Amino acid sequence: QIPKDPTQRWLRELTGMSQHLQQVHPNVLAKILKERTVYQNEEIVVIDKPYGLPVHGGPGIKNCIADVLPILAKMLENMRADPLHLCHRLDKETTGVMVLARSKEAAEKIRLLFKTRQVEKVYWAIVLGDPDPVEGVVEIPIVEKEVQSHQSHYKMTLAPNYRLCPEDGKVVKIRKNRNAESAVTRYRRLAAASACSLLELQPITGVKHQIRVHLAYGLGCPILGDHKYSHWSKLAPQKLPEFTLRKLKLEQSKARHLPLHLHAHRLCLPLGQPLDFVCKPPLFFQKTLRKLGLDIPKD
């Protein structure tokens, strides 16, 4: 039964997004990915990754992209085809441009381009608050840590090389954390409204959850719907400003249904000549932009 109230309908849509893709038959999932193919040549296939679909399998995961690559390859090439290969990964909740390779050699070549930072990646994110300054670079190492709370869990967090001395306010160098990985993210504000901002992000490095951690803990602007990195010590739904809730026509108790608003918008791959791929944000992302009054920049 479809609710009459548009907000209830939207909520139903949001809660169902991940569940739906976990319940379909692998053949149906491969067909969905085939329909979301944005480019293919003899070396690569580029898809627009849907929300809530993990790249790799794991506990409790029935469907993932890796598992349906052999079926997808056959659908794209009329039954006789080698399985496709993963070249990079996107988080389960991240949408947008994803590159698959048709051969092991092409996959290795593309992985090397990612590793040597020759691939230009541009993300869009809707965040809470307004970054200060509105444009800049976050360059703070990241490390994985166990959070000691009533429900112990692991999170990525900042491992800065410097801190302010509380006595005199001077900058003091900290002993480097051996396990920390250097992480660099460029950001630029594209629009601001309703106590939120639309940011364009360029991760220069590729550390796990880098954009989410740099925005939440580095800039103090967590991504809308990022229930994991909006607090440090607890596992709880994100707390939204009153004004934002009003614009979204949501109650705080329903905030847990908000999906992560992080989208891999553009990817430039230097394979011979540079190949440039762009994926529009998914419908739920576009709806949120409209509700908040954030204007999408014209490409």
Short mmCIF file of C-alpha atoms in Angstrom, two decimals:
data_model
loop_
_atom_site.label_atom_id
_atom_site.label_comp_id
_atom_site.label_asym_id
_atom_site.label_seq_id
_atom_site.Cartn_x
_atom_site.Cartn_y
_atom_site.Cartn_z
CA GLN A 1 0.00 0.00 0.00
CA ILE A 2 1.43 3.36 -1.09
CA PRO A 3 1.05 6.12 1.52
CA LYS A 4 -0.84 9.23 0.33
CA ASP A 5 1.36 11.65 2.26
CA PRO A 6 4.38 12.57 0.05
CA THR A 7 6.75 12.65 3.05
CA GLN A 8 5.65 9.17 4.13
CA ARG A 9 6.08 8.02 0.53
CA TRP A 10 9.59 9.48 0.44
CA LEU A 11 10.44 7.75 3.74
CA ARG A 12 9.16 4.43 2.42
CA GLU A 13 11.32 4.92 -0.66
CA LEU A 14 14.43 5.67 1.43
CA THR A 15 14.02 2.71 3.77
CA GLY A 16 13.42 0.33 0.88
CA MET A 17 16.44 1.30 -1.24
CA SER A 18 19.06 -1.04 0.25
CA GLN A 19 16.67 -3.86 1.09
CA HIS A 20 15.34 -4.12 -2.45
CA LEU A 21 18.75 -4.86 -4.01
CA GLN A 22 19.50 -7.50 -1.36
CA GLN A 23 16.30 -9.38 -2.19
CA VAL A 24 16.49 -9.62 -5.99
CA HIS A 25 17.86 -12.61 -7.88
CA PRO A 26 21.52 -12.21 -9.02
CA ASN A 27 20.34 -12.23 -12.67
CA VAL A 28 17.99 -9.34 -11.92
CA LEU A 29 20.81 -7.44 -10.19
CA ALA A 30 23.08 -7.96 -13.21
CA LYS A 31 20.27 -6.64 -15.43
CA ILE A 32 19.91 -3.54 -13.22
CA LEU A 33 23.68 -2.91 -13.56
CA LYS A 34 23.48 -3.47 -17.33
CA GLU A 35 20.79 -0.79 -17.55
CA ARG A 36 23.05 1.51 -15.53
CA THR A 37 26.00 1.11 -17.92
CA VAL A 38 27.15 4.55 -19.01
CA TYR A 39 30.11 3.59 -21.23
CA GLN A 40 31.92 0.56 -22.61
CA ASN A 41 34.80 -0.18 -24.96
CA GLU A 42 37.08 -3.20 -25.47
CA GLU A 43 38.93 -2.50 -22.18
CA ILE A 44 36.40 -1.14 -19.69
CA VAL A 45 32.75 -0.96 -18.64
CA VAL A 46 31.58 2.04 -16.60
CA ILE A 47 28.46 1.77 -14.44
CA ASP A 48 26.43 4.18 -12.34
CA LYS A 49 26.50 2.35 -8.99
CA PRO A 50 23.16 2.32 -7.16
CA TYR A 51 22.71 3.20 -3.49
CA GLY A 52 23.04 0.49 -0.83
CA LEU A 53 24.77 -2.10 -3.00
CA PRO A 54 28.07 -3.41 -1.54
CA VAL A 55 31.00 -3.95 -3.89
CA HIS A 56 32.21 -7.02 -1.94
CA GLY A 57 30.37 -9.72 -0.01
CA GLY A 58 30.45 -10.20 3.76
CA PRO A 59 28.35 -11.33 6.72
CA GLY A 60 24.64 -10.81 6.06
CA ILE A 61 25.22 -9.71 2.45
CA LYS A 62 23.30 -11.73 -0.13
CA ASN A 63 24.04 -9.62 -3.19
CA CYS A 64 27.15 -7.65 -4.13
CA ILE A 65 28.68 -6.31 -7.35
CA ALA A 66 31.67 -8.72 -7.29
CA ASP A 67 29.37 -11.77 -7.35
CA VAL A 68 27.38 -10.74 -10.44
CA LEU A 69 30.33 -9.66 -12.64
CA PRO A 70 30.35 -12.95 -14.64
CA ILE A 71 26.59 -12.62 -15.36
CA LEU A 72 26.92 -8.92 -16.26
CA ALA A 73 29.80 -9.68 -18.68
CA LYS A 74 27.65 -12.26 -20.50
CA MET A 75 24.69 -9.90 -20.69
CA LEU A 76 26.87 -7.18 -22.21
CA GLU A 77 28.61 -9.48 -24.71
CA ASN A 78 25.99 -12.02 -25.78
CA MET A 79 26.82 -15.03 -23.63
CA ARG A 80 30.52 -15.53 -24.51
CA ALA A 81 32.57 -13.35 -22.19
CA ASP A 82 35.21 -13.47 -19.47
CA PRO A 83 34.03 -12.14 -16.11
CA LEU A 84 34.59 -8.44 -15.51
CA HIS A 85 37.15 -7.29 -12.93
CA LEU A 86 36.94 -4.70 -10.14
CA CYS A 87 39.43 -1.81 -10.43
CA HIS A 88 38.51 0.26 -7.36
CA ARG A 89 35.81 0.34 -4.72
CA LEU A 90 33.01 2.60 -3.54
CA ASP A 91 31.34 2.31 -0.13
CA LYS A 92 28.03 0.45 -0.04
CA GLU A 93 26.14 3.75 0.48
CA THR A 94 28.05 5.75 -2.15
CA THR A 95 26.46 6.16 -5.59
CA GLY A 96 27.94 7.09 -8.96
CA VAL A 97 30.78 6.42 -11.39
CA MET A 98 32.42 3.01 -11.07
CA VAL A 99 34.91 1.45 -13.52
CA LEU A 100 35.09 -2.28 -14.28
CA ALA A 101 37.73 -3.90 -16.52
CA ARG A 102 37.16 -6.54 -19.20
CA SER A 103 40.52 -8.29 -18.60
CA LYS A 104 43.03 -8.91 -15.81
CA GLU A 105 45.64 -6.80 -17.64
CA ALA A 106 43.28 -3.81 -18.02
CA ALA A 107 42.30 -4.11 -14.34
CA GLU A 108 45.96 -4.07 -13.24
CA LYS A 109 46.68 -1.07 -15.46
CA ILE A 110 43.72 0.88 -14.03
CA ARG A 111 44.50 -0.12 -10.41
CA LEU A 112 47.99 1.27 -10.95
CA LEU A 113 46.52 4.56 -12.23
CA PHE A 114 44.45 4.80 -9.02
CA LYS A 115 47.45 3.87 -6.85
CA THR A 116 49.73 6.46 -8.48
CA ARG A 117 46.98 9.11 -8.17
CA GLN A 118 46.57 9.67 -11.90
CA VAL A 119 42.78 9.26 -11.78
CA GLU A 120 40.87 12.47 -11.12
CA LYS A 121 37.85 11.81 -8.88
CA VAL A 122 35.16 14.36 -8.08
CA TYR A 123 32.45 13.69 -5.50
CA TRP A 124 29.41 15.67 -4.44
CA ALA A 125 28.14 15.61 -0.87
CA ILE A 126 25.34 17.35 1.01
CA VAL A 127 26.69 18.21 4.46
CA LEU A 128 25.35 19.71 7.67
CA GLY A 129 26.66 23.21 8.35
CA ASP A 130 28.96 25.43 6.34
CA PRO A 131 32.69 24.74 6.03
CA ASP A 132 35.00 27.54 7.13
CA PRO A 133 36.79 28.48 4.91
CA VAL A 134 34.38 27.65 2.06
CA GLU A 135 37.19 26.20 -0.05
CA GLY A 136 40.43 24.51 0.91
CA VAL A 137 42.40 21.33 1.52
CA VAL A 138 42.11 18.97 4.50
CA GLU A 139 45.43 17.21 4.99
CA ILE A 140 45.18 15.15 8.18
CA PRO A 141 46.33 11.50 8.49
CA ILE A 142 43.64 8.89 9.24
CA VAL A 143 43.81 5.78 11.43
CA GLU A 144 41.36 3.04 12.45
CA LYS A 145 40.54 2.96 16.17
CA GLU A 146 38.31 0.98 18.49
CA VAL A 147 35.59 3.10 20.09
CA GLN A 148 35.15 2.15 23.73
CA SER A 149 31.46 2.56 24.47
CA HIS A 150 28.56 0.39 25.65
CA GLN A 151 28.72 -1.09 22.14
CA SER A 152 32.39 -1.37 21.15
CA HIS A 153 32.99 -0.77 17.44
CA TYR A 154 35.70 0.37 15.04
CA LYS A 155 35.85 3.70 13.23
CA MET A 156 38.31 5.60 11.10
CA THR A 157 39.43 8.81 12.79
CA LEU A 158 41.94 11.65 12.50
CA ALA A 159 45.54 11.20 13.64
CA PRO A 160 46.87 14.77 13.33
CA ASN A 161 50.60 15.49 13.35
CA TYR A 162 50.13 18.72 15.33
CA ARG A 163 48.01 19.99 18.20
CA LEU A 164 47.55 23.25 20.10
CA CYS A 165 49.22 23.39 23.50
CA PRO A 166 46.46 24.31 26.05
CA GLU A 167 48.88 26.36 28.20
CA ASP A 168 50.17 28.87 25.65
CA GLY A 169 48.22 28.07 22.45
CA LYS A 170 51.40 27.18 20.53
CA VAL A 171 51.43 24.49 17.84
CA VAL A 172 53.18 21.34 19.05
CA LYS A 173 54.25 18.38 16.87
CA ILE A 174 52.84 15.03 18.05
CA ARG A 175 54.65 11.71 17.74
CA LYS A 176 53.44 10.14 14.51
CA ASN A 177 51.01 7.21 14.75
CA ARG A 178 52.70 4.29 12.97
CA ASN A 179 49.42 2.95 11.57
CA ALA A 180 48.09 6.29 10.30
CA GLU A 181 47.80 6.78 6.54
CA SER A 182 48.31 10.19 4.99
CA ALA A 183 45.03 11.55 3.63
CA VAL A 184 44.37 14.64 1.51
CA THR A 185 40.96 15.96 0.40
CA ARG A 186 40.25 19.14 -1.57
CA TYR A 187 36.83 20.68 -1.06
CA ARG A 188 34.81 23.58 -2.45
CA ARG A 189 31.36 24.80 -1.49
CA LEU A 190 28.95 24.91 -4.44
CA ALA A 191 25.80 26.06 -2.60
CA ALA A 192 24.47 26.73 0.91
CA ALA A 193 20.89 26.78 2.30
CA SER A 194 18.77 25.42 5.17
CA ALA A 195 21.80 24.99 7.49
CA CYS A 196 23.34 22.64 4.89
CA SER A 197 25.88 22.91 2.05
CA LEU A 198 26.54 21.13 -1.23
CA LEU A 199 30.27 20.45 -1.53
CA GLU A 200 32.46 19.33 -4.40
CA LEU A 201 35.23 17.04 -3.17
CA GLN A 202 38.44 15.72 -4.68
CA PRO A 203 40.11 12.98 -2.69
CA ILE A 204 43.80 13.09 -3.63
CA THR A 205 44.51 9.93 -1.61
CA GLY A 206 42.24 6.91 -1.23
CA VAL A 207 42.01 6.02 2.47
CA LYS A 208 38.95 4.08 3.70
CA HIS A 209 36.07 6.47 4.59
CA GLN A 210 38.43 9.41 3.95
CA ILE A 211 35.85 11.95 2.72
CA ARG A 212 33.42 11.10 5.53
CA VAL A 213 36.08 11.44 8.25
CA HIS A 214 37.67 14.63 6.86
CA LEU A 215 34.28 16.31 6.57
CA ALA A 216 32.89 15.20 9.94
CA TYR A 217 35.96 15.45 12.16
CA GLY A 218 38.20 17.79 10.15
CA LEU A 219 35.68 20.42 9.01
CA GLY A 220 32.89 19.72 11.50
CA CYS A 221 30.44 19.24 8.60
CA PRO A 222 29.27 15.60 8.59
CA ILE A 223 27.59 14.28 5.43
CA LEU A 224 23.79 14.27 5.60
CA GLY A 225 22.71 10.73 6.49
CA ASP A 226 26.15 9.70 7.80
CA HIS A 227 24.96 8.12 11.05
CA LYS A 228 28.38 6.52 11.65
CA TYR A 229 30.59 9.61 11.60
CA SER A 230 28.25 12.23 13.04
CA HIS A 231 29.34 11.37 16.59
CA TRP A 232 32.42 9.67 17.95
CA SER A 233 31.46 7.52 20.90
CA LYS A 234 27.97 6.27 20.09
CA LEU A 235 26.09 4.42 17.38
CA ALA A 236 23.02 6.61 16.95
CA PRO A 237 21.08 8.39 14.20
CA GLN A 238 22.44 11.76 13.10
CA LYS A 239 21.06 14.76 15.00
CA LEU A 240 19.73 17.30 12.49
CA PRO A 241 19.19 21.05 13.03
CA GLU A 242 15.54 22.02 13.57
CA PHE A 243 15.56 24.17 10.42
CA THR A 244 16.83 21.31 8.26
CA LEU A 245 14.20 18.91 9.65
CA ARG A 246 11.47 21.42 8.80
CA LYS A 247 12.73 21.79 5.22
CA LEU A 248 12.89 18.01 4.78
CA LYS A 249 9.46 17.67 6.48
CA LEU A 250 11.01 15.06 8.77
CA GLU A 251 10.87 14.37 12.49
CA GLN A 252 14.15 13.72 14.30
CA SER A 253 12.87 10.22 15.19
CA LYS A 254 12.79 9.40 11.45
CA ALA A 255 16.27 10.81 10.71
CA ARG A 256 17.73 7.30 10.85
CA HIS A 257 16.10 6.60 7.46
CA LEU A 258 18.10 9.33 5.72
CA PRO A 259 20.62 7.75 3.33
CA LEU A 260 24.22 8.91 3.01
CA HIS A 261 24.31 11.81 0.54
CA LEU A 262 27.70 11.09 -1.06
CA HIS A 263 27.94 10.70 -4.84
CA ALA A 264 30.87 9.87 -7.13
CA HIS A 265 30.00 12.55 -9.68
CA ARG A 266 32.90 12.49 -12.11
CA LEU A 267 35.94 10.38 -12.93
CA CYS A 268 38.70 11.14 -15.42
CA LEU A 269 40.74 8.13 -16.51
CA PRO A 270 43.95 8.67 -18.52
CA LEU A 271 43.76 5.56 -20.75
CA GLY A 272 45.52 6.63 -23.94
CA GLN A 273 43.39 9.74 -24.31
CA PRO A 274 41.69 10.97 -21.12
CA LEU A 275 38.22 9.46 -20.68
CA ASP A 276 35.80 11.62 -18.72
CA PHE A 277 32.69 10.09 -17.11
CA VAL A 278 29.90 11.95 -15.33
CA CYS A 279 26.91 10.48 -13.44
CA LYS A 280 24.01 12.64 -12.29
CA PRO A 281 23.17 12.29 -8.58
CA PRO A 282 20.44 9.72 -7.84
CA LEU A 283 16.82 10.82 -7.50
CA PHE A 284 16.81 10.83 -3.68
CA PHE A 285 19.86 13.14 -3.74
CA GLN A 286 18.19 15.49 -6.25
CA LYS A 287 14.99 15.52 -4.16
CA THR A 288 16.95 16.45 -1.03
CA LEU A 289 18.68 19.28 -2.93
CA ARG A 290 15.26 20.62 -3.97
CA LYS A 291 13.76 20.30 -0.48
CA LEU A 292 16.72 22.14 1.08
CA GLY A 293 16.81 24.79 -1.66
CA LEU A 294 20.38 23.92 -2.71
CA ASP A 295 20.94 24.74 -6.36
CA ILE A 296 22.69 22.14 -8.49
CA PRO A 297 25.49 23.83 -10.44
CA LYS A 298 25.15 23.61 -14.22
CA ASP A 299 27.95 21.45 -15.60
#
